[in-house]
Structure formats: structure tokens, C-alpha cells
CSV table of C-alpha atoms and ligand atoms in Angstrom, one decimal:
chain,number,residue,atom,x,y,z
X,272,UNK,CA,-60.6,1.0,-79.6
X,273,UNK,CA,-57.8,2.0,-81.9
X,274,UNK,CA,-55.2,4.4,-80.5
X,275,UNK,CA,-52.7,4.0,-83.4
X,276,UNK,CA,-51.6,7.3,-84.9
X,277,UNK,CA,-51.9,8.2,-88.6
X,278,UNK,CA,-48.7,8.6,-90.6
X,279,UNK,CA,-49.3,12.3,-90.6
X,280,UNK,CA,-49.6,12.4,-86.8
X,281,UNK,CA,-46.4,10.4,-86.5
X,282,UNK,CA,-44.6,12.7,-88.8
X,283,UNK,CA,-45.8,15.8,-86.9
X,284,UNK,CA,-44.6,14.3,-83.6
X,285,UNK,CA,-41.2,13.5,-85.2
X,286,UNK,CA,-40.8,17.0,-86.6
X,287,UNK,CA,-41.6,18.7,-83.3
X,288,UNK,CA,-39.3,16.2,-81.5
X,289,UNK,CA,-36.4,17.2,-83.8
X,290,UNK,CA,-37.1,20.9,-83.5
X,291,UNK,CA,-37.3,20.6,-79.7
X,292,UNK,CA,-34.0,18.6,-79.4
X,293,UNK,CA,-32.0,20.7,-81.9
X,294,UNK,CA,-33.4,24.2,-81.4
X,295,UNK,CA,-35.0,24.5,-78.0
X,296,UNK,CA,-33.5,22.1,-75.5
X,297,UNK,CA,-29.9,23.6,-75.9
X,298,UNK,CA,-31.4,26.8,-74.3
X,299,UNK,CA,-33.2,25.1,-71.4
X,300,UNK,CA,-30.4,24.2,-69.1
X,301,UNK,CA,-29.4,27.8,-68.6
X,302,UNK,CA,-33.0,29.0,-68.2
X,303,UNK,CA,-33.5,26.3,-65.5
X,304,UNK,CA,-30.3,27.1,-63.6
X,305,UNK,CA,-30.9,30.8,-63.6
X,306,UNK,CA,-34.6,30.2,-62.7
X,307,UNK,CA,-35.6,32.8,-65.3
X,308,UNK,CA,-38.2,32.9,-68.1
X,309,UNK,CA,-36.4,32.8,-71.4
X,310,UNK,CA,-37.7,35.0,-74.2
X,311,UNK,CA,-35.4,33.2,-76.6
X,312,UNK,CA,-37.2,29.9,-75.8
X,313,UNK,CA,-40.6,31.7,-76.1
X,314,UNK,CA,-39.7,33.0,-79.6
X,315,UNK,CA,-38.5,29.6,-80.7
X,316,UNK,CA,-41.8,28.1,-79.6
X,317,UNK,CA,-43.7,30.9,-81.3
X,318,UNK,CA,-41.8,30.6,-84.6
X,319,UNK,CA,-42.6,27.0,-84.8
X,320,UNK,CA,-46.3,27.5,-84.3
X,321,UNK,CA,-46.5,25.8,-80.9
X,322,UNK,CA,-47.9,28.7,-79.0
X,323,UNK,CA,-51.0,28.9,-81.3
X,324,UNK,CA,-51.4,25.2,-82.0
X,325,UNK,CA,-55.0,24.7,-81.0
X,326,UNK,CA,-56.2,28.2,-82.0
X,327,UNK,CA,-58.0,28.6,-85.3
X,328,UNK,CA,-56.1,29.5,-88.5
X,329,UNK,CA,-58.4,32.5,-89.0
X,330,UNK,CA,-57.0,34.0,-85.8
X,331,UNK,CA,-53.4,33.2,-86.5
X,332,UNK,CA,-53.2,29.7,-85.0
X,333,UNK,CA,-52.8,26.2,-86.5
X,334,UNK,CA,-56.2,24.8,-85.8
X,335,UNK,CA,-54.8,21.6,-84.3
X,336,UNK,CA,-57.0,19.1,-82.5
X,337,UNK,CA,-56.4,18.1,-78.9
X,338,UNK,CA,-54.6,14.9,-79.7
X,339,UNK,CA,-52.2,16.8,-81.9
X,340,UNK,CA,-51.5,19.2,-79.0
X,341,UNK,CA,-50.7,16.2,-76.8
X,342,UNK,CA,-48.4,14.8,-79.5
X,343,UNK,CA,-46.6,18.2,-79.5
X,344,UNK,CA,-46.4,18.2,-75.7
X,345,UNK,CA,-45.0,14.6,-75.8
X,346,UNK,CA,-42.4,15.6,-78.4
X,347,UNK,CA,-41.3,18.7,-76.6
X,348,UNK,CA,-40.7,16.7,-73.4
X,349,UNK,CA,-39.0,13.9,-75.3
X,350,UNK,CA,-36.8,16.4,-77.1
X,351,UNK,CA,-35.5,17.7,-73.8
X,352,UNK,CA,-37.5,20.9,-73.4
X,353,UNK,CA,-37.7,21.7,-69.7
X,354,UNK,CA,-40.9,21.5,-67.6
X,355,UNK,CA,-40.9,25.3,-67.0
X,356,UNK,CA,-41.1,26.1,-70.7
X,357,UNK,CA,-43.9,23.7,-71.4
X,358,UNK,CA,-45.7,25.0,-68.3
X,359,UNK,CA,-45.4,28.5,-69.6
X,360,UNK,CA,-46.8,27.3,-73.0
X,361,UNK,CA,-49.8,25.6,-71.3
X,362,UNK,CA,-50.7,28.5,-69.1
X,363,UNK,CA,-50.5,30.9,-72.1
X,364,UNK,CA,-52.2,28.7,-74.7
X,365,UNK,CA,-54.7,26.7,-72.9
X,366,UNK,CA,-55.6,28.7,-69.8
X,367,UNK,CA,-55.5,32.1,-71.3
X,368,UNK,CA,-55.8,32.1,-75.1
X,369,UNK,CA,-58.1,29.1,-75.4
X,370,UNK,CA,-60.5,30.4,-72.7
X,371,UNK,CA,-60.7,33.7,-74.6
X,372,UNK,CA,-61.4,31.8,-77.8
X,373,UNK,CA,-64.1,29.6,-76.1
X,374,UNK,CA,-65.9,32.4,-74.2
X,375,UNK,CA,-64.9,35.7,-75.7
X,376,UNK,CA,-67.0,38.0,-77.7
X,377,UNK,CA,-66.0,38.4,-81.4
X,378,UNK,CA,-64.3,41.6,-80.5
X,379,UNK,CA,-62.3,40.1,-77.7
X,380,UNK,CA,-61.2,37.2,-79.9
X,381,UNK,CA,-60.1,39.5,-82.7
X,382,UNK,CA,-58.2,41.7,-80.2
X,383,UNK,CA,-56.4,39.1,-78.2
X,384,UNK,CA,-56.2,35.7,-79.9
X,385,UNK,CA,-54.0,36.6,-82.9
X,386,UNK,CA,-51.3,38.2,-80.7
X,387,UNK,CA,-51.4,35.4,-78.2
X,388,UNK,CA,-51.3,32.8,-81.1
X,389,UNK,CA,-47.9,34.1,-82.3
X,390,UNK,CA,-46.6,34.7,-78.8
X,391,UNK,CA,-46.2,38.5,-79.4
X,392,UNK,CA,-48.4,38.8,-76.3
X,393,UNK,CA,-48.0,36.5,-73.3
X,394,UNK,CA,-51.0,35.4,-71.3
X,395,UNK,CA,-51.8,33.9,-67.9
X,396,UNK,CA,-54.8,32.8,-65.9
X,397,UNK,CA,-55.2,33.8,-62.2
X,398,UNK,CA,-57.6,31.6,-60.2
X,399,UNK,CA,-55.6,30.5,-57.1
X,400,UNK,CA,-55.4,32.9,-54.1
X,401,UNK,CA,-53.3,32.8,-51.0
X,402,UNK,CA,-56.3,31.5,-49.0
X,403,UNK,CA,-57.9,29.3,-51.8
X,404,UNK,CA,-56.1,26.7,-53.8
X,405,UNK,CA,-57.8,23.3,-53.8
X,406,UNK,CA,-61.0,25.0,-52.7
X,407,UNK,CA,-60.7,27.5,-55.5
X,408,UNK,CA,-64.4,28.4,-55.5
X,409,UNK,CA,-63.9,30.1,-52.1
X,410,UNK,CA,-61.8,32.9,-53.7
X,411,UNK,CA,-62.0,36.2,-52.0
X,412,UNK,CA,-61.2,38.7,-54.8
X,413,UNK,CA,-64.2,41.0,-55.2
X,414,UNK,CA,-65.6,42.8,-58.3
X,415,UNK,CA,-67.9,45.6,-57.5
X,416,UNK,CA,-70.0,47.3,-60.2
X,417,UNK,CA,-69.2,50.9,-61.0
X,418,UNK,CA,-70.7,52.7,-63.9
X,419,UNK,CA,-70.5,50.4,-66.9
X,420,UNK,CA,-67.6,48.5,-65.4
X,421,UNK,CA,-66.2,46.8,-62.3
X,422,UNK,CA,-63.7,47.6,-59.6
X,423,UNK,CA,-61.6,44.6,-58.6
X,424,UNK,CA,-59.8,44.1,-55.2
X,425,UNK,CA,-57.9,41.1,-54.1
X,426,UNK,CA,-54.8,39.0,-54.8
X,427,UNK,CA,-53.8,35.9,-56.7
X,428,UNK,CA,-50.8,33.6,-56.1
X,429,UNK,CA,-48.7,31.0,-57.9
X,430,UNK,CA,-49.7,32.5,-61.3
X,431,UNK,CA,-47.7,31.1,-64.2
X,432,UNK,CA,-46.4,33.7,-66.6
X,433,UNK,CA,-47.8,36.6,-64.5
X,434,UNK,CA,-44.4,38.6,-64.3
X,435,UNK,CA,-44.1,38.5,-68.1
X,436,UNK,CA,-47.8,38.6,-69.1
X,437,UNK,CA,-49.5,41.2,-71.3
X,438,UNK,CA,-53.0,39.6,-70.9
X,439,UNK,CA,-54.4,38.4,-67.6
X,440,UNK,CA,-57.6,36.3,-67.3
X,441,UNK,CA,-58.5,36.7,-63.6
X,442,UNK,CA,-61.4,35.5,-61.5
X,443,UNK,CA,-63.3,37.6,-59.0
X,444,UNK,CA,-66.7,37.3,-57.2
X,445,UNK,CA,-69.4,39.8,-57.9
X,446,UNK,CA,-71.5,38.4,-55.0
X,447,UNK,CA,-70.0,36.1,-52.4
X,448,UNK,CA,-73.4,35.0,-51.2
X,449,UNK,CA,-73.8,33.2,-54.5
X,450,UNK,CA,-70.5,31.4,-54.0
X,451,UNK,CA,-69.3,29.9,-57.3
X,452,UNK,CA,-72.3,31.4,-59.2
X,453,UNK,CA,-70.9,34.8,-58.5
X,454,UNK,CA,-67.5,34.1,-59.9
X,455,UNK,CA,-66.8,36.1,-63.0
X,456,UNK,CA,-63.8,36.2,-65.4
X,457,UNK,CA,-62.2,39.4,-66.5
X,458,UNK,CA,-59.6,40.2,-69.1
X,459,UNK,CA,-57.1,42.7,-67.9
X,460,UNK,CA,-54.2,44.1,-69.8
X,461,UNK,CA,-50.7,44.8,-68.4
X,462,UNK,CA,-50.4,48.4,-67.3
X,463,UNK,CA,-54.0,48.7,-66.2
X,464,UNK,CA,-54.1,51.0,-63.2
X,465,UNK,CA,-54.4,48.9,-60.0
X,466,UNK,CA,-52.9,45.7,-61.5
X,467,UNK,CA,-49.4,44.7,-60.4
X,468,UNK,CA,-47.4,41.5,-60.0
X,469,UNK,CA,-45.0,40.4,-57.3
X,470,UNK,CA,-41.4,39.3,-57.6
X,471,UNK,CA,-41.0,35.9,-59.4
X,472,UNK,CA,-40.9,33.0,-56.9
X,473,UNK,CA,-37.8,30.8,-56.6
X,474,UNK,CA,-39.0,27.3,-57.3
X,475,UNK,CA,-38.0,23.7,-56.9
X,476,UNK,CA,-38.8,22.8,-60.5
X,477,UNK,CA,-40.3,24.2,-63.7
X,478,UNK,CA,-37.9,27.0,-62.9
X,479,UNK,CA,-37.8,28.7,-66.3
X,480,UNK,CA,-41.5,29.5,-65.9
X,481,UNK,CA,-42.1,32.9,-64.2
X,482,UNK,CA,-44.5,32.5,-61.3
X,483,UNK,CA,-45.7,35.3,-59.0
X,484,UNK,CA,-48.5,36.9,-57.2
X,485,UNK,CA,-51.0,39.3,-58.9
X,486,UNK,CA,-52.4,42.2,-57.0
X,487,UNK,CA,-55.6,44.0,-57.8
X,488,UNK,CA,-56.0,47.3,-55.9
X,489,UNK,CA,-59.1,49.3,-57.0
X,490,UNK,CA,-58.4,48.0,-60.5
X,491,UNK,CA,-61.1,49.4,-62.8
X,492,UNK,CA,-62.1,47.0,-65.6
X,493,UNK,CA,-64.5,48.1,-68.3
X,494,UNK,CA,-67.7,46.1,-68.8
X,495,UNK,CA,-66.6,44.9,-72.2
X,496,UNK,CA,-63.7,43.0,-70.6
X,497,UNK,CA,-65.9,40.6,-68.8
X,498,UNK,CA,-65.2,37.2,-70.3
X,499,UNK,CA,-68.2,34.9,-70.9
X,500,UNK,CA,-70.7,37.0,-68.9
X,501,UNK,CA,-71.3,37.7,-65.3
X,502,UNK,CA,-71.4,34.6,-63.1
X,503,UNK,CA,-69.9,32.4,-65.8
X,504,UNK,CA,-66.4,32.4,-64.3
X,505,UNK,CA,-66.5,29.1,-62.5
X,506,UNK,CA,-67.4,27.3,-65.7
X,507,UNK,CA,-64.5,29.1,-67.5
X,508,UNK,CA,-62.1,28.1,-64.8
X,509,UNK,CA,-63.2,24.5,-65.1
X,510,UNK,CA,-62.8,24.7,-68.8
X,511,UNK,CA,-59.2,25.8,-68.3
X,512,UNK,CA,-58.6,23.0,-65.8
X,513,UNK,CA,-60.1,20.5,-68.3
X,514,UNK,CA,-57.7,21.6,-71.0
X,515,UNK,CA,-54.9,21.3,-68.4
X,516,UNK,CA,-55.9,17.8,-67.5
X,517,UNK,CA,-56.1,16.8,-71.1
X,518,UNK,CA,-52.9,18.3,-72.5
X,519,UNK,CA,-50.4,19.1,-69.7
X,520,UNK,CA,-49.7,15.5,-68.9
X,521,UNK,CA,-48.3,14.9,-72.3
X,522,UNK,CA,-45.0,16.8,-71.6
X,523,UNK,CA,-44.6,14.6,-68.5
X,524,UNK,CA,-44.9,11.5,-70.8
X,525,UNK,CA,-42.3,13.1,-73.1
X,526,UNK,CA,-40.0,13.7,-70.2
X,527,UNK,CA,-40.2,10.0,-69.3
X,528,UNK,CA,-39.3,9.1,-72.9
X,529,UNK,CA,-36.4,11.5,-72.6
X,530,UNK,CA,-35.3,9.9,-69.4
X,531,UNK,CA,-35.6,6.4,-70.9
X,532,UNK,CA,-33.3,7.3,-73.7
X,533,UNK,CA,-30.8,8.8,-71.3
X,534,UNK,CA,-31.0,5.9,-68.9
X,535,UNK,CA,-30.6,3.2,-71.6
X,536,UNK,CA,-27.5,5.0,-73.0
X,537,UNK,CA,-26.0,5.5,-69.5
X,538,UNK,CA,-26.7,1.8,-68.5
X,539,UNK,CA,-24.7,0.7,-71.6
X,540,UNK,CA,-21.8,3.1,-71.0
X,541,UNK,CA,-21.4,3.1,-67.2
X,542,UNK,CA,-19.3,0.2,-65.9
X,543,UNK,CA,-19.1,-1.1,-62.3
X,544,UNK,CA,-17.7,-4.4,-61.1
X,545,UNK,CA,-16.1,-4.8,-64.6
X,546,UNK,CA,-19.5,-4.8,-66.4
X,547,UNK,CA,-21.9,-2.3,-67.9
X,548,UNK,CA,-24.5,-1.6,-65.2
X,549,UNK,CA,-27.2,-2.8,-67.7
X,550,UNK,CA,-26.1,-6.3,-66.6
X,551,UNK,CA,-27.6,-5.8,-63.2
X,552,UNK,CA,-31.2,-6.8,-62.7
X,553,UNK,CA,-32.0,-3.8,-60.4
X,554,UNK,CA,-31.1,-1.5,-63.3
X,555,UNK,CA,-33.0,-3.6,-65.8
X,556,UNK,CA,-36.1,-3.5,-63.7
X,557,UNK,CA,-35.9,0.3,-63.3
X,558,UNK,CA,-35.7,0.6,-67.1
X,559,UNK,CA,-38.6,-1.8,-67.5
X,560,UNK,CA,-40.7,0.2,-65.0
X,561,UNK,CA,-40.1,3.5,-66.8
X,562,UNK,CA,-41.1,1.9,-70.1
X,563,UNK,CA,-44.3,0.3,-68.5
X,564,UNK,CA,-45.2,3.8,-67.1
X,565,UNK,CA,-44.7,5.3,-70.6
X,566,UNK,CA,-47.1,2.8,-72.2
X,567,UNK,CA,-49.8,3.2,-69.6
X,568,UNK,CA,-49.5,7.0,-69.4
X,569,UNK,CA,-49.7,7.3,-73.2
X,570,UNK,CA,-52.9,5.2,-73.3
X,571,UNK,CA,-54.4,7.4,-70.5
X,572,UNK,CA,-53.4,10.7,-72.2
X,573,UNK,CA,-54.4,9.7,-75.7
X,574,UNK,CA,-57.7,8.3,-74.5
X,575,UNK,CA,-58.7,11.5,-72.7
X,576,UNK,CA,-57.5,13.6,-75.6
X,577,UNK,CA,-59.3,11.6,-78.3
X,578,UNK,CA,-62.6,11.5,-76.3
X,579,UNK,CA,-62.5,15.3,-76.0
X,580,UNK,CA,-61.7,15.6,-79.7
X,581,UNK,CA,-64.8,13.6,-80.4
X,582,UNK,CA,-66.8,16.3,-78.6
X,583,UNK,CA,-67.4,14.4,-75.5
X,584,UNK,CA,-67.4,16.3,-72.2
X,585,UNK,CA,-64.3,15.3,-70.3
X,586,UNK,CA,-65.2,12.4,-68.1
X,587,UNK,CA,-64.2,13.6,-64.6
X,588,UNK,CA,-63.4,10.0,-63.5
X,589,UNK,CA,-61.0,9.2,-66.4
X,590,UNK,CA,-59.4,12.7,-66.3
X,591,UNK,CA,-58.8,12.3,-62.5
X,592,UNK,CA,-57.5,8.8,-62.9
X,593,UNK,CA,-55.1,9.7,-65.6
X,594,UNK,CA,-53.9,12.9,-63.8
X,595,UNK,CA,-53.3,11.1,-60.5
X,596,UNK,CA,-51.6,8.2,-62.2
X,597,UNK,CA,-49.4,10.4,-64.5
X,598,UNK,CA,-48.6,12.8,-61.6
X,599,UNK,CA,-47.7,10.3,-58.9
X,600,UNK,CA,-46.2,7.5,-60.9
X,601,UNK,CA,-44.5,10.0,-63.2
X,602,UNK,CA,-42.7,11.5,-60.3
X,603,UNK,CA,-41.7,8.0,-59.0
X,604,UNK,CA,-40.3,7.1,-62.4
X,605,UNK,CA,-38.4,10.4,-62.6
X,606,UNK,CA,-36.8,9.4,-59.3
X,607,UNK,CA,-35.9,5.9,-60.6
X,608,UNK,CA,-34.1,7.6,-63.6
X,609,UNK,CA,-32.0,9.6,-61.1
X,610,UNK,CA,-31.3,6.4,-59.2
X,611,UNK,CA,-29.9,4.7,-62.4
X,612,UNK,CA,-27.5,7.5,-62.8
X,613,UNK,CA,-26.3,7.2,-59.2
X,614,UNK,CA,-24.3,10.2,-57.9
X,615,UNK,CA,-24.3,11.7,-61.4
X,616,UNK,CA,-28.0,11.8,-61.4
X,617,UNK,CA,-27.8,14.1,-58.4
X,618,UNK,CA,-25.8,16.6,-60.4
X,619,UNK,CA,-27.1,19.4,-62.8
X,620,UNK,CA,-25.0,17.9,-65.5
X,621,UNK,CA,-27.6,15.4,-66.6
X,622,UNK,CA,-31.2,16.3,-67.5
X,623,UNK,CA,-32.6,13.5,-65.3
X,624,UNK,CA,-32.0,15.8,-62.3
X,625,UNK,CA,-34.1,18.6,-63.9
X,626,UNK,CA,-36.8,16.2,-65.0
X,627,UNK,CA,-37.0,14.9,-61.5
X,628,UNK,CA,-37.6,18.3,-60.0
X,629,UNK,CA,-40.0,19.3,-62.8
X,630,UNK,CA,-42.0,16.1,-62.4
X,631,UNK,CA,-43.1,17.1,-58.9
X,632,UNK,CA,-45.5,19.8,-60.1
X,633,UNK,CA,-47.9,17.3,-61.9
X,634,UNK,CA,-49.2,16.1,-58.5
X,635,UNK,CA,-49.8,19.7,-57.3
X,636,UNK,CA,-50.8,22.1,-60.1
X,637,UNK,CA,-54.3,22.0,-61.7
X,638,UNK,CA,-55.7,20.0,-58.8
X,639,UNK,CA,-53.5,17.9,-56.4
X,640,UNK,CA,-53.4,14.2,-56.4
X,641,UNK,CA,-55.4,14.2,-53.1
X,642,UNK,CA,-58.2,16.1,-54.9
X,643,UNK,CA,-58.0,13.7,-57.8
X,644,UNK,CA,-58.4,10.8,-55.4
X,645,UNK,CA,-61.3,12.6,-53.7
X,646,UNK,CA,-63.0,12.9,-57.1
X,647,UNK,CA,-62.5,9.3,-57.9
X,648,UNK,CA,-63.7,8.0,-54.5
X,649,UNK,CA,-66.8,10.3,-54.6
X,650,UNK,CA,-67.8,8.9,-57.9
X,651,UNK,CA,-67.2,5.3,-56.7
X,652,UNK,CA,-69.2,5.9,-53.5
X,653,UNK,CA,-72.1,7.6,-55.1
P,900,FAD,C1,-45.5,26.1,-60.2
P,900,FAD,C2,-47.0,26.4,-60.0
P,900,FAD,C3,-47.7,27.0,-61.0
P,900,FAD,C4,-49.1,27.3,-60.9
P,900,FAD,N1,-49.7,28.0,-61.8
P,900,FAD,C5,-51.0,28.4,-61.6
P,900,FAD,C6,-51.7,29.3,-62.6
P,900,FAD,O1,-51.1,29.6,-63.6
P,900,FAD,N2,-52.9,29.7,-62.2
P,900,FAD,C7,-53.6,29.4,-61.1
P,900,FAD,O2,-54.7,29.9,-60.9
P,900,FAD,N3,-53.0,28.6,-60.2
P,900,FAD,C8,-51.7,28.1,-60.4
P,900,FAD,N4,-51.1,27.3,-59.5
P,900,FAD,C9,-51.8,26.9,-58.3
P,900,FAD,C10,-52.1,25.4,-58.1
P,900,FAD,O3,-53.2,25.1,-59.0
P,900,FAD,C11,-52.4,25.2,-56.7
P,900,FAD,O4,-51.1,25.2,-56.0
P,900,FAD,C12,-53.1,23.8,-56.4
P,900,FAD,O5,-54.4,23.8,-56.9
P,900,FAD,C13,-53.1,23.5,-54.9
P,900,FAD,O6,-53.5,24.6,-54.1
P,900,FAD,P1,-52.7,25.0,-52.8
P,900,FAD,O7,-51.3,25.2,-53.3
P,900,FAD,O8,-53.3,26.2,-52.2
P,900,FAD,O9,-52.7,23.8,-51.8
P,900,FAD,P2,-53.9,23.5,-50.7
P,900,FAD,O10,-55.2,23.5,-51.4
P,900,FAD,O11,-53.7,24.4,-49.6
P,900,FAD,O12,-53.5,22.0,-50.3
P,900,FAD,C14,-52.5,21.7,-49.3
P,900,FAD,C15,-52.5,20.2,-49.1
P,900,FAD,O13,-53.8,19.8,-48.6
P,900,FAD,C16,-54.3,18.8,-49.4
P,900,FAD,N5,-55.8,19.0,-49.5
P,900,FAD,C17,-56.5,20.2,-49.7
P,900,FAD,N6,-57.8,20.0,-49.7
P,900,FAD,C18,-58.0,18.6,-49.5
P,900,FAD,C19,-59.1,17.8,-49.5
P,900,FAD,N7,-60.4,18.2,-49.6
P,900,FAD,N8,-58.9,16.4,-49.3
P,900,FAD,C20,-57.6,16.0,-49.2
P,900,FAD,N9,-56.5,16.7,-49.2
P,900,FAD,C21,-56.7,18.0,-49.4
P,900,FAD,C22,-53.7,19.1,-50.8
P,900,FAD,O14,-53.8,17.9,-51.6
P,900,FAD,C23,-52.3,19.4,-50.4
P,900,FAD,O15,-51.5,18.3,-50.2
P,900,FAD,C24,-49.7,26.9,-59.6
P,900,FAD,C25,-49.0,26.2,-58.7
P,900,FAD,C26,-47.7,26.0,-58.8
P,900,FAD,C27,-46.9,25.3,-57.7
């Protein structure tokens, strides 16, 4: 197996890295501290083509493959873009726009994808509910047929981008007795009667992404807004999760690269006991561990991405293995970076503090580490 990048891929990653470092990351500290979605960051990502990266050129995107999307994610994280901004990108591009591209009718694609590709419209995907997270198939939101359309009732929670979204892909069940076979996806536009969002949550990390509840109260949705056909929602949700597991680990890899740069510089500059702290083996080992994580995480992320690029179905075992490894170990390594900085690592002043808080989400969102372990053990014990 050859995981080396082409010259073109390396140049692309470098270009995104420089743009992220020079144009985007200077805006991230304020957005994180305020805990607010930044339309300036959003515009910057849109102008550079990041928001429409995997969407086809004919619909306003760049037509990039999955590995290229991972390279972009890695470069954004490495360039110091905060976890909230990359999370907003992922929910918009992969969970909303790409699902419409994969399952939408020609008319739905023409209507929504071009505006999502540029970032003029912001999108989100609402699957999780207050009573159903890991067991997402047990969602309680109902869709009852009325005339040529449906009436939706229920609520969603923890929905990334919901407070700022123009386009919502939401899941409801048309017949609970069919369990996951009744789950249906609907496209709902902002302003639709009966659709509302809660106040943005205050979060530990990824604070510049706007997260809230979504309420559906007698929300009438026309039949042409069903995405992918009645009863196909569970497959669509899994498709979103697949993209998530493929691509959203790459910014975590990027954040580890960012931390490594920061830690190496700090270890050279900071002196204690009359010597730079790089002289101490405890510090050296932490730096080595972060580098070892980066190498292993990169292999896992690139392997999953290139398999999906070759048209293979995502292997649930390798996707779960890479997610649990990147999520759990990534958080541990983000903690080691804080440790290298000592007390300064505990302060907002250095991005290692933010990277530490942001890293926690990888073991929760898109399937917790426990669920990933459950998948791995089920396959091993079959
Ligand atoms: C910042 C953020 C953004 C998010 N964005 C979105 C979004 O855009 N769209 C969306 O639909 N959802 C989103 N989510 C929801 C996310 O996917 C869920 O939080 C996640 O799937 C876990 O569900 P839960 O929070 O209900 O936890 P629960 O499922 O209640 O789990 C609680 C604990 O129990 C453990 N547990 C549960 N079941 C098992 C089991 N069978 N075996 C072992 N342990 C188990 C879990 O691992 C966890 O430790 C987001 C969440 C966060 C925090």
C-alpha cells in the first residue's frame, strides 16, 4: 500500500495551510472566547472554496475527492483554525449539502447545492433528539401524511449550525412500528411555519460552532421536500455519519500538528533549572508521543479516505477503529500538549488550551467511543 501524496496534493495542503494560518486563524480566538458563530470565518472559508470542496463543479463546488477533503481538514487544523469552525464546516458540507447531493432529486440538488457550496446558505442535519443519541434509530419525531405532504412534530438537540441555518435536513418517523425502516429525511427551509430553534448552547469546546435544539410543531412539509424517498432516512443518516467518520478526524490530526509546532517552539524557549525544558526527558517523551500519534492517526485517516475514494463501502471495523483511536488518543495528546506548557497551557493565551477543549468532542459526536468499541467487539465476537 502506498499512502504517499502526489506533488499536487502536497501543494494543495500547503496552500490551505497558509490560508488557514494567515487569513482564518487570527479570527478564531475571539470567536472561541465569545462562544459565537463567526460569519467572517464562514465567509473566509467560502471564498477559498472550502465549503463546497466535495460538491461537483457543475453545482458550484470544487469536485474534490475524499482524500483531498481530509488534506484540507488537516491543513485547517494545522493552520490554527479552531474546532468550532471546522465542525460548522463538516455539519454544513458533509451532513447537509452532501446528503442532498447523494439522495436529492435533480430539482432539490439544483435548488440547494449551489447556494450551500458557496456558503450563501448554511446547512445542518438534525438526527439526535433529547431521548435518543447513541440509539438514534429510536427517534420519536413523527411525520404524519396530510394531503400531498407531511406534518412533523418533535424536537432535535445538539444540532450544529441550527441557530444560523437556512437549510435543515431532519429525520422523522412515518411509522414507529417499522422502527428504522420508517425513518424519513426531510429538507426544511428556515422560516417554515412550525420550525424553530432554541438558544445556542454554551459549550466546553468547539465554541464557535452554534449548537441548539430544533423544534417541529405541526410543521407542514411538502411532499417534494422528502429526501431520498419515504423510509430511506436511516440510510441517509448513516451516509452522513460515514462522511463524518471519514473526514472529520482530519482536523483533529491537524490540531495535533499545530500543537506539535507550538510545543517544540515552547520547549526550546522556556527555561527552568537553567536549561531549556527540551533538555528534560519527560518533555521529550511527550513531544515524541504527540508525533507518534500524528503518524498513526494520519495512516488511519488516509486509509479510510482512500478506500472510500476507490468506491469501497466504508468498512465499519476500520472506521470505528480509526474513530476511537483518533478520538481517545487525540484527546490524551491534546492534554499532553497543555502539560508541556505548564501553567501557561491552562491560560487562553496559547492555542493548546483551546485545542484541548475542542479535542474532547471527537470521542462524543458522530458516535461515542463506547459505541465504536461496541462495533469493534461485535465484529470480533461474531
Ligand atoms: C457539540 C456537539 C455537536 C453535535 N452535532 C450534532 C449534529 O449536528 N447533528 C446531530 O444529529 N447530532 C449532533 N450531536 C449529537 C451527538 O452525535 C450525540 O451527542 C452522540 O451521538 C451521543 O449521544 P448522547 O449525547 O445522547 O449520549 P448518550 O447516547 O445518552 O450516551 C451517554 C453515555 O452512555 C454511553 N452509552 C450509550 N449507549 C451505550 C452502549 N450501548 N454501550 C456502551 N455505552 C453506551 C455513551 O458512550 C455515553 O458515554 C452533537 C453533539 C455535540 C456534543
